Coordinates of C-alpha atoms in Angstrom, one line a residue:
M59 CA -14.5 31.3 -4.6
E60 CA -15.9 28.2 -6.3
Y61 CA -12.5 26.4 -5.8
L62 CA -12.7 27.1 -2.1
K63 CA -16.2 25.8 -1.9
R64 CA -15.1 22.5 -3.7
E65 CA -12.2 22.1 -1.3
W66 CA -14.4 22.7 1.7
R67 CA -16.9 20.1 0.5
F68 CA -14.1 17.6 -0.1
I69 CA -12.6 18.2 3.4
T70 CA -16.1 17.9 5.0
L71 CA -16.7 14.6 3.1
T72 CA -13.3 13.3 4.0
F73 CA -13.9 14.1 7.7
F74 CA -17.3 12.4 7.6
I75 CA -15.8 9.2 6.1
F76 CA -13.0 9.3 8.7
I77 CA -15.6 9.4 11.5
I78 CA -17.4 6.4 10.0
F79 CA -14.0 4.7 9.8
L80 CA -13.3 5.3 13.5
I81 CA -16.8 4.1 14.5
S82 CA -16.4 1.0 12.4
Y83 CA -13.2 0.0 14.2
S84 CA -14.1 1.4 17.6
N85 CA -14.9 -2.0 19.2
H86 CA -11.8 -3.8 17.9
F87 CA -9.5 -2.5 20.5
I88 CA -11.1 -4.7 23.2
N89 CA -10.2 -7.9 21.3
G90 CA -7.8 -10.3 22.9
F91 CA -5.1 -12.6 21.6
H92 CA -6.1 -15.4 19.2
F93 CA -4.7 -18.4 17.3
D94 CA -1.0 -17.9 16.5
D95 CA -0.8 -14.9 18.8
S96 CA -0.2 -17.5 21.6
H97 CA 3.2 -18.7 20.5
T98 CA 4.4 -15.4 18.8
I99 CA 3.3 -13.0 21.4
V100 CA 1.7 -14.3 24.7
D101 CA 4.3 -17.1 25.3
N102 CA 7.2 -15.4 23.5
P103 CA 9.7 -14.3 26.2
Y104 CA 11.8 -12.3 23.7
I105 CA 9.2 -9.5 23.1
R106 CA 9.3 -8.6 26.8
S107 CA 12.5 -6.5 26.6
I108 CA 13.5 -4.0 23.9
K109 CA 17.1 -5.1 24.6
N110 CA 16.3 -8.2 22.6
I111 CA 15.5 -6.2 19.4
P112 CA 19.1 -6.7 17.8
K113 CA 18.7 -10.4 18.4
F114 CA 15.6 -10.6 16.2
Y115 CA 17.7 -9.8 13.2
T116 CA 20.2 -12.7 13.8
D117 CA 18.1 -15.4 15.4
P118 CA 14.8 -16.5 13.7
S119 CA 13.9 -18.6 16.8
T120 CA 13.0 -15.4 18.6
F121 CA 9.8 -15.1 16.4
S122 CA 7.9 -18.0 17.9
T123 CA 8.1 -20.6 20.7
L124 CA 7.1 -23.3 18.2
P125 CA 10.0 -24.5 16.0
N126 CA 8.0 -25.1 12.9
H127 CA 6.7 -21.5 13.0
Q128 CA 10.1 -19.8 13.5
S129 CA 10.2 -17.8 10.2
Y130 CA 12.5 -14.8 9.7
R131 CA 10.3 -11.7 10.2
P132 CA 12.4 -9.6 12.6
F133 CA 10.6 -6.3 11.9
V134 CA 7.3 -7.9 13.0
T135 CA 8.8 -9.0 16.3
T136 CA 10.4 -5.5 16.7
T137 CA 6.9 -3.8 16.5
L138 CA 5.4 -6.4 18.9
T139 CA 8.2 -5.7 21.4
L140 CA 7.5 -1.9 21.2
D141 CA 3.8 -2.6 21.7
Y142 CA 4.7 -4.7 24.8
W143 CA 6.9 -1.9 26.1
F144 CA 4.4 0.9 25.5
G145 CA 1.6 -1.2 27.1
K146 CA 3.9 -2.3 30.0
G147 CA 2.9 -5.8 29.4
L148 CA 0.5 -8.0 27.4
N149 CA -2.1 -5.3 27.0
P150 CA -3.9 -6.1 23.7
K151 CA -5.2 -2.5 23.4
Y152 CA -1.7 -1.3 22.6
F153 CA -1.1 -4.0 20.1
H154 CA -4.4 -3.2 18.3
L155 CA -3.8 0.5 18.6
S156 CA -0.5 0.3 16.7
M157 CA -2.1 -1.9 14.0
F158 CA -4.9 0.6 13.6
I159 CA -2.5 3.5 13.4
N160 CA -0.5 1.7 10.7
Y161 CA -3.7 0.9 8.8
T162 CA -4.8 4.6 9.0
I163 CA -1.4 5.7 7.6
L164 CA -1.7 3.1 4.9
I165 CA -5.1 4.5 3.8
V166 CA -3.8 8.1 3.8
L167 CA -0.8 7.2 1.7
L168 CA -2.9 5.1 -0.7
F169 CA -4.9 8.3 -1.4
F170 CA -1.8 10.2 -2.4
F171 CA -0.5 7.3 -4.3
F172 CA -3.6 6.8 -6.5
F173 CA -4.3 10.5 -6.7
K174 CA -0.9 11.0 -8.3
I175 CA -1.5 8.1 -10.8
M176 CA -4.9 9.5 -11.7
N177 CA -3.5 12.9 -12.4
I178 CA -0.8 11.4 -14.6
S179 CA -3.5 9.5 -16.5
F180 CA -5.9 12.4 -16.9
T181 CA -6.4 15.7 -15.2
N182 CA -10.0 16.2 -13.9
E183 CA -11.6 17.9 -10.9
I184 CA -13.4 14.6 -10.1
N185 CA -10.1 12.7 -9.5
K186 CA -10.1 13.6 -5.8
I187 CA -13.6 12.2 -5.4
L188 CA -13.0 9.1 -7.4
V189 CA -9.8 8.3 -5.3
L190 CA -11.6 9.1 -2.1
F191 CA -14.4 6.7 -3.0
S192 CA -11.9 4.0 -3.8
I193 CA -9.9 4.4 -0.6
S194 CA -13.1 4.6 1.5
W195 CA -14.2 1.3 -0.1
Y196 CA -10.9 -0.2 0.9
A197 CA -10.8 1.3 4.4
L198 CA -14.4 0.3 5.3
N199 CA -14.4 -3.1 3.5
V200 CA -15.0 -5.6 6.3
S201 CA -12.9 -8.3 4.6
N202 CA -9.8 -6.3 5.8
A203 CA -11.0 -6.9 9.4
E204 CA -9.6 -10.4 9.0
T205 CA -6.1 -8.9 9.1
I206 CA -6.6 -5.8 11.2
N207 CA -8.3 -7.7 14.1
Y208 CA -5.7 -10.5 14.2
I209 CA -2.5 -9.2 15.8
I210 CA 0.2 -11.4 14.4
S211 CA -1.2 -11.0 10.9
R212 CA 0.1 -7.5 11.0
S213 CA 2.8 -8.9 8.8
D214 CA 0.4 -8.5 5.8
S215 CA -0.7 -4.9 6.5
L216 CA 2.7 -3.8 7.7
S217 CA 4.6 -5.1 4.7
T218 CA 2.0 -3.4 2.4
L219 CA 2.4 -0.2 4.3
M220 CA 6.2 -0.3 3.8
M221 CA 5.8 -0.8 0.0
I222 CA 3.4 2.1 -0.3
I223 CA 5.7 4.3 1.7
S224 CA 8.5 3.4 -0.8
F225 CA 6.2 4.2 -3.7
V226 CA 5.1 7.6 -2.3
I227 CA 8.8 8.6 -1.7
F228 CA 9.7 7.4 -5.2
I229 CA 6.8 9.2 -6.9
Y230 CA 6.7 12.5 -5.0
Y231 CA 10.4 13.0 -4.8
P232 CA 11.9 12.0 -8.1
K233 CA 15.0 14.2 -7.7
K234 CA 15.9 12.2 -4.5
R235 CA 15.8 8.8 -6.2
K236 CA 19.6 8.8 -6.7
Y237 CA 20.0 8.6 -2.9
L238 CA 17.9 5.4 -2.9
L239 CA 16.0 6.4 0.2
Y240 CA 12.8 4.8 -1.1
L241 CA 14.5 1.4 -0.7
I242 CA 14.6 1.7 3.1
P243 CA 10.9 1.0 3.6
V244 CA 11.1 -1.9 1.1
I245 CA 13.9 -3.5 3.1
L246 CA 11.7 -3.2 6.3
G247 CA 8.8 -4.7 4.3
M248 CA 10.9 -7.7 3.3
L249 CA 11.9 -8.1 6.9
T250 CA 8.2 -8.1 7.7
K251 CA 6.9 -10.6 5.1
E252 CA 8.3 -11.9 1.9
T253 CA 5.4 -10.6 -0.1
A254 CA 7.2 -7.3 -0.3
A255 CA 9.4 -8.9 -2.9
V256 CA 6.8 -7.9 -5.5
F257 CA 7.9 -4.3 -5.2
P258 CA 10.3 -4.3 -8.2
I259 CA 7.6 -5.8 -10.4
L260 CA 5.1 -3.2 -9.3
L261 CA 7.7 -0.5 -9.7
F262 CA 8.4 -1.7 -13.2
C263 CA 4.7 -1.4 -14.1
Y264 CA 4.5 2.1 -12.7
V265 CA 7.6 3.4 -14.5
F266 CA 6.8 1.5 -17.7
L267 CA 3.2 2.7 -17.9
F268 CA 3.1 6.1 -16.2
E269 CA 6.5 7.6 -16.6
E270 CA 7.7 6.3 -19.9
K271 CA 4.1 6.1 -21.0
L272 CA 4.6 2.8 -22.8
T273 CA 2.1 0.0 -23.6
F274 CA 2.8 -3.7 -23.3
H275 CA 2.6 -3.8 -27.1
D276 CA 5.8 -1.7 -27.1
L277 CA 7.7 -4.6 -25.6
L278 CA 7.8 -6.0 -29.1
N279 CA 8.7 -2.7 -30.7
K280 CA 12.4 -2.1 -31.3
K281 CA 11.9 1.6 -31.3
S282 CA 10.9 1.4 -27.6
W283 CA 13.9 -0.6 -26.5
R284 CA 15.8 2.5 -25.3
Q285 CA 12.9 3.5 -23.1
I286 CA 12.5 -0.1 -21.8
Q287 CA 16.2 0.0 -20.9
R288 CA 15.6 3.1 -18.9
V289 CA 12.8 1.3 -17.0
F290 CA 15.1 -1.6 -16.1
K291 CA 17.8 0.9 -15.1
V292 CA 15.4 2.6 -12.7
I293 CA 14.1 -0.7 -11.1
L294 CA 17.6 -2.3 -10.9
P295 CA 18.5 -1.1 -7.4
S296 CA 15.2 -2.4 -6.0
L297 CA 15.6 -5.7 -7.9
L298 CA 19.1 -6.3 -6.6
I299 CA 18.2 -5.5 -2.9
T300 CA 15.2 -7.7 -3.2
I301 CA 17.2 -10.7 -4.5
F302 CA 19.8 -10.1 -1.8
L303 CA 17.2 -10.1 0.9
I304 CA 15.5 -13.2 -0.4
I305 CA 18.9 -15.0 -0.2
I306 CA 19.4 -13.7 3.4
I307 CA 15.8 -14.8 4.4
L308 CA 16.3 -18.3 2.8
K309 CA 19.7 -18.7 4.7
M310 CA 18.1 -17.6 7.9
E311 CA 15.2 -20.0 7.5
Q312 CA 15.4 -22.8 10.1
N313 CA 15.5 -26.4 8.9
H314 CA 12.5 -27.2 11.2
Y315 CA 10.4 -24.3 9.8
S316 CA 7.3 -25.2 7.9
S317 CA 5.2 -22.6 5.9
G318 CA 2.2 -24.9 6.3
G319 CA 1.5 -25.0 2.5
G320 CA 2.5 -28.6 2.1
S321 CA 3.5 -29.9 -1.3
R322 CA 4.0 -27.1 -3.9
I323 CA 1.9 -28.7 -6.6
P324 CA -1.4 -29.0 -4.6
Y325 CA -0.7 -25.6 -3.2
L326 CA -0.4 -24.2 -6.7
F327 CA -3.7 -25.9 -7.7
T328 CA -5.4 -24.2 -4.8
Q329 CA -4.2 -20.6 -5.5
P330 CA -6.7 -19.7 -8.2
Y331 CA -9.5 -20.6 -5.8
I332 CA -8.0 -18.5 -3.0
I333 CA -7.5 -15.5 -5.4
L334 CA -11.1 -15.8 -6.6
H335 CA -12.3 -16.0 -2.9
Y336 CA -10.6 -12.7 -1.9
F337 CA -11.5 -11.0 -5.2
L338 CA -15.2 -11.7 -4.6
N339 CA -14.8 -10.8 -0.9
F340 CA -13.8 -7.3 -1.9
F341 CA -17.3 -6.8 -3.4
S342 CA -19.3 -9.3 -1.3
P343 CA -17.5 -9.9 2.0
V344 CA -19.1 -13.1 3.3
N345 CA -17.8 -16.2 5.2
L346 CA -15.1 -14.2 6.8
S347 CA -12.7 -15.8 9.3
A348 CA -9.5 -14.8 10.9
D349 CA -8.2 -18.3 10.4
S350 CA -10.1 -20.3 7.8
D351 CA -7.8 -23.3 8.2
W352 CA -8.4 -24.3 4.6
K353 CA -6.6 -27.3 3.2
P354 CA -4.9 -27.4 -0.2
F355 CA -6.6 -29.3 -3.0
S356 CA -5.8 -32.9 -2.9
S357 CA -6.1 -33.0 -6.8
I358 CA -7.4 -30.9 -9.7
S359 CA -10.7 -32.8 -9.3
D360 CA -11.4 -31.2 -5.9
E361 CA -15.0 -30.0 -5.9
R362 CA -13.9 -26.5 -4.8

């Protein structure tokens, strides 16, 4: 009886948070197209027919009407084409709706992902509440609105969703790993944005820490080498497919494409500042912008 009461309270709390979540994003469906949406969506003739979808995977120029923005992200263009088809034109409501649905699925899967990790670490009745609080913080954090309200930036949220789908399949269906089905979302994630290439690294950390129950001190312990070898054996398929896709993406990259980062050295100098900015935004979301248009540091003496 007590168990049923706890479950009912949890369901009620979850429903309450979901209502707040819906209210928080209720006004974002009326937003229009902004910034890079113009050349990737509004002026892009290729998204106007689902018959063009196969072409997205062979021709990077279908991503944008601007040559220096023609990156190889075919799965993004595929989703944009489906939104255009469902909305019967450039109806931003359908583009925002699909992003919101993807975001909602991501939040739900993150709950199961972290709940599993929490239960592996320690079993406690409070785990559900702790995970729900964490996921709610993420779902309602206004810094995420920078991505969710900006249609073409779905490449960030969608690639993350694909990685989490892979993790959930991998974690919850260990006996099915031999079929490598968990790699399918990773592949789609890589075809969405190159950031999905971190999946093998994250997978290594998960298997190393939570399945083999090793510590980083064990990397120097010869007695743990057999376990470490098992970890590398597990992540090898994802590592190989990621390397293969990176090669494909680099080969498909147009000569006139520019990532906008400029020289690598100033870009590298700027990264710690950007990481700190987004880390702080997770706790104190201020100075938000869909397109900050920041410039890389000119030197390490930059006042920022």
